Amino acid sequence: MYRLEEEHQGFAEGFFASVVSSDRIHAVIRSVYRSCAYFMDPYAAFSFAGLQDFRAKTGESKLTLLLADRSPVLFKDMICECCGVTDKELIDSVKK
């Protein structure tokens, strides 16, 4: 658990923490693919799950930009399993 030190209490108002399990990351990858046909890498899914938790707790609904610095192809076994696609389908989709 993270605790803000006394000298950093000014950050407390905007501070939010979320715990995201590996099962949740798999669920987010699957959900995003099913709803948007977008392949999300595990690191982006981790961030997106935290954003979902933040929105659920705060009611925040502003548009948000998440940047991913890794290709889902680097995690092809996991992505293919989560989304129910073949290696070829994943690679062809990412090339577009």
Coordinates of N, CA and C in Angstrom, one line a residue:
M1 N 0.8 -1.2 0.0 CA 0.0 0.0 0.0 C 0.9 1.2 0.0
Y2 N 0.5 2.2 -0.8 CA 1.3 3.4 -0.9 C 0.7 4.5 0.0
R3 N 1.5 5.2 0.8 CA 1.1 6.2 1.7 C 1.9 7.5 1.4
L4 N 1.2 8.6 1.2 CA 1.9 9.8 0.9 C 2.5 10.4 2.2
E5 N 3.7 10.8 2.1 CA 4.4 11.4 3.2 C 3.8 12.7 3.5
E6 N 3.9 13.2 4.7 CA 3.3 14.5 5.1 C 3.6 15.6 4.2
E7 N 4.8 15.7 3.7 CA 5.2 16.9 2.9 C 4.6 16.8 1.5
H8 N 4.0 15.6 1.1 CA 3.3 15.5 -0.2 C 1.8 15.4 -0.1
Q9 N 1.3 15.8 1.0 CA -0.2 15.7 1.2 C -1.0 16.5 0.2
G10 N -0.4 17.5 -0.4 CA -1.1 18.3 -1.4 C -1.5 17.5 -2.6
F11 N -0.8 16.3 -2.8 CA -1.1 15.5 -3.9 C -2.3 14.6 -3.6
A12 N -2.7 14.5 -2.4 CA -3.7 13.5 -1.9 C -5.0 13.7 -2.7
E13 N -5.4 14.9 -2.9 CA -6.7 15.2 -3.6 C -6.8 14.6 -5.0
G14 N -5.7 14.5 -5.7 CA -5.7 14.0 -7.1 C -5.1 12.6 -7.2
F15 N -4.8 12.0 -6.0 CA -4.1 10.7 -6.0 C -5.1 9.6 -6.0
F16 N -4.8 8.6 -6.9 CA -5.7 7.4 -6.9 C -4.8 6.2 -7.2
A17 N -5.1 5.1 -6.5 CA -4.4 3.8 -6.7 C -5.4 2.7 -7.0
S18 N -5.0 1.8 -7.8 CA -5.8 0.7 -8.2 C -4.9 -0.6 -8.3
V19 N -5.5 -1.7 -7.9 CA -4.8 -3.0 -8.0 C -5.4 -3.7 -9.2
V20 N -4.6 -4.1 -10.1 CA -5.0 -4.8 -11.3 C -4.3 -6.2 -11.4
S21 N -5.1 -7.2 -11.4 CA -4.6 -8.6 -11.5 C -4.3 -9.0 -12.9
S22 N -3.6 -10.1 -13.1 CA -3.3 -10.6 -14.4 C -4.6 -11.0 -15.1
D23 N -5.6 -11.6 -14.3 CA -6.9 -12.0 -14.9 C -7.6 -10.8 -15.4
R24 N -7.5 -9.7 -14.7 CA -8.2 -8.4 -15.1 C -7.5 -7.9 -16.4
I25 N -6.2 -8.0 -16.5 CA -5.6 -7.6 -17.8 C -6.1 -8.4 -18.9
H26 N -6.2 -9.7 -18.8 CA -6.7 -10.6 -19.8 C -8.1 -10.2 -20.2
A27 N -8.9 -9.9 -19.2 CA -10.3 -9.5 -19.4 C -10.4 -8.2 -20.1
V28 N -9.6 -7.3 -19.8 CA -9.6 -6.0 -20.5 C -9.2 -6.1 -22.0
I29 N -8.1 -6.9 -22.2 CA -7.7 -7.2 -23.6 C -8.8 -7.8 -24.4
R30 N -9.5 -8.8 -23.8 CA -10.6 -9.4 -24.5 C -11.8 -8.5 -24.7
S31 N -12.1 -7.7 -23.7 CA -13.3 -6.8 -23.8 C -13.0 -5.7 -24.9
V32 N -11.8 -5.1 -24.9 CA -11.5 -4.1 -25.8 C -11.5 -4.6 -27.2
Y33 N -11.0 -5.8 -27.4 CA -11.0 -6.4 -28.8 C -12.5 -6.7 -29.2
R34 N -13.3 -7.2 -28.3 CA -14.7 -7.5 -28.7 C -15.5 -6.3 -29.0
S35 N -15.2 -5.2 -28.3 CA -16.1 -4.0 -28.5 C -15.5 -3.0 -29.6
C36 N -14.2 -3.1 -29.8 CA -13.6 -2.1 -30.7 C -12.7 -2.7 -31.8
A37 N -12.5 -4.1 -31.8 CA -11.6 -4.8 -32.7 C -10.2 -4.2 -32.6
Y38 N -9.8 -3.8 -31.4 CA -8.5 -3.2 -31.2 C -7.7 -4.2 -30.3
F39 N -6.5 -4.5 -30.7 CA -5.6 -5.3 -30.0 C -4.8 -4.5 -29.0
M40 N -5.0 -4.7 -27.7 CA -4.3 -3.9 -26.7 C -3.2 -4.7 -26.0
D41 N -2.0 -4.2 -25.9 CA -0.9 -4.9 -25.3 C -1.2 -5.0 -23.8
P42 N -0.5 -5.9 -23.0 CA -0.8 -6.0 -21.6 C -0.5 -4.7 -20.8
Y43 N 0.5 -3.9 -21.2 CA 0.8 -2.7 -20.4 C -0.3 -1.7 -20.6
A44 N -0.8 -1.5 -21.8 CA -1.9 -0.6 -22.1 C -3.1 -1.1 -21.4
A45 N -3.4 -2.4 -21.4 CA -4.5 -2.9 -20.7 C -4.4 -2.7 -19.2
F46 N -3.3 -2.7 -18.6 CA -3.0 -2.4 -17.2 C -3.4 -1.0 -16.9
S47 N -3.0 -0.1 -17.8 CA -3.3 1.4 -17.6 C -4.8 1.6 -17.8
F48 N -5.4 1.0 -18.8 CA -6.8 1.1 -19.1 C -7.6 0.6 -17.9
A49 N -7.3 -0.5 -17.3 CA -8.0 -1.0 -16.1 C -7.9 0.0 -15.0
G50 N -6.8 0.5 -14.7 CA -6.7 1.6 -13.7 C -7.5 2.8 -14.0
L51 N -7.6 3.2 -15.3 CA -8.5 4.3 -15.7 C -9.9 3.9 -15.4
Q52 N -10.3 2.7 -15.7 CA -11.7 2.3 -15.5 C -12.0 2.3 -14.0
D53 N -11.1 1.9 -13.2 CA -11.3 1.9 -11.7 C -11.5 3.4 -11.2
F54 N -10.6 4.3 -11.7 CA -10.7 5.7 -11.4 C -12.0 6.3 -11.8
R55 N -12.5 6.0 -13.0 CA -13.7 6.5 -13.4 C -14.9 6.0 -12.6
A56 N -14.8 4.7 -12.3 CA -15.9 4.1 -11.4 C -16.0 4.8 -10.1
K57 N -14.8 5.1 -9.5 CA -14.8 5.7 -8.2 C -15.2 7.1 -8.2
T58 N -14.7 7.9 -9.2 CA -14.9 9.3 -9.2 C -16.1 9.8 -10.0
G59 N -16.5 9.0 -11.0 CA -17.6 9.5 -11.9 C -17.0 10.3 -13.0
E60 N -15.7 10.4 -13.1 CA -15.0 11.2 -14.2 C -15.3 10.5 -15.5
S61 N -15.5 11.4 -16.5 CA -15.9 10.9 -17.8 C -15.2 11.6 -19.0
K62 N -14.2 12.4 -18.7 CA -13.5 13.1 -19.7 C -12.8 12.2 -20.7
L63 N -12.7 12.6 -21.9 CA -11.9 11.8 -22.9 C -10.5 11.6 -22.4
T64 N -9.9 10.5 -22.6 CA -8.5 10.2 -22.2 C -7.7 9.6 -23.3
L65 N -6.5 9.9 -23.4 CA -5.6 9.4 -24.4 C -4.6 8.5 -23.7
L66 N -4.6 7.2 -24.0 CA -3.6 6.2 -23.5 C -2.6 6.0 -24.6
L67 N -1.3 6.1 -24.3 CA -0.3 5.8 -25.3 C 0.3 4.5 -25.0
A68 N 0.5 3.7 -26.1 CA 1.2 2.4 -25.9 C 2.5 2.4 -26.7
D69 N 3.5 1.9 -26.0 CA 4.8 1.9 -26.7 C 5.3 0.5 -27.1
R70 N 4.4 -0.5 -27.0 CA 4.7 -1.8 -27.4 C 3.7 -2.4 -28.4
S71 N 4.1 -3.1 -29.3 CA 3.2 -3.8 -30.2 C 2.5 -5.0 -29.6
P72 N 1.3 -5.2 -29.8 CA 0.6 -6.4 -29.3 C 1.3 -7.7 -29.8
V73 N 1.9 -7.6 -31.0 CA 2.6 -8.7 -31.6 C 3.7 -9.3 -30.6
L74 N 4.3 -8.4 -29.8 CA 5.3 -8.9 -28.9 C 4.7 -9.8 -27.9
F75 N 3.4 -9.8 -27.7 CA 2.8 -10.6 -26.7 C 1.7 -11.5 -27.4
K76 N 2.1 -12.0 -28.6 CA 1.1 -12.6 -29.5 C 0.4 -13.8 -28.9
D77 N 1.1 -14.7 -28.1 CA 0.5 -15.8 -27.5 C -0.6 -15.4 -26.6
M78 N -0.3 -14.5 -25.7 CA -1.3 -14.0 -24.8 C -2.5 -13.3 -25.5
I79 N -2.2 -12.4 -26.4 CA -3.2 -11.7 -27.2 C -4.1 -12.6 -27.9
C80 N -3.5 -13.6 -28.6 CA -4.3 -14.5 -29.4 C -5.2 -15.4 -28.5
E81 N -4.7 -15.8 -27.4 CA -5.5 -16.5 -26.5 C -6.7 -15.7 -25.9
C82 N -6.4 -14.5 -25.5 CA -7.5 -13.6 -25.0 C -8.5 -13.3 -26.0
C83 N -8.1 -13.1 -27.3 CA -9.0 -12.6 -28.3 C -9.6 -13.7 -29.2
G84 N -9.0 -14.9 -29.1 CA -9.5 -16.0 -29.9 C -9.2 -15.8 -31.4
V85 N -8.0 -15.3 -31.7 CA -7.6 -15.1 -33.0 C -6.3 -15.9 -33.3
T86 N -5.9 -16.0 -34.5 CA -4.7 -16.7 -34.9 C -3.5 -15.7 -34.9
D87 N -2.3 -16.2 -34.9 CA -1.1 -15.4 -35.1 C -1.2 -14.5 -36.3
K88 N -1.6 -15.2 -37.4 CA -1.7 -14.5 -38.7 C -2.7 -13.4 -38.6
E89 N -3.9 -13.6 -38.0 CA -4.9 -12.5 -37.9 C -4.4 -11.4 -37.1
L90 N -3.7 -11.6 -36.0 CA -3.1 -10.6 -35.2 C -2.1 -9.8 -36.0
I91 N -1.2 -10.4 -36.6 CA -0.1 -9.8 -37.4 C -0.7 -9.0 -38.6
D92 N -1.6 -9.6 -39.3 CA -2.2 -8.9 -40.4 C -3.0 -7.6 -40.0
S93 N -3.6 -7.7 -38.8 CA -4.4 -6.5 -38.3 C -3.4 -5.4 -37.9
V94 N -2.3 -5.8 -37.3 CA -1.4 -4.7 -36.8 C -0.7 -4.1 -38.0
K95 N -0.5 -4.8 -39.1 CA 0.2 -4.2 -40.3 C -0.7 -3.1 -40.9
K96 N -2.0 -3.2 -40.7 CA -2.9 -2.2 -41.4 C -2.7 -0.8 -40.9

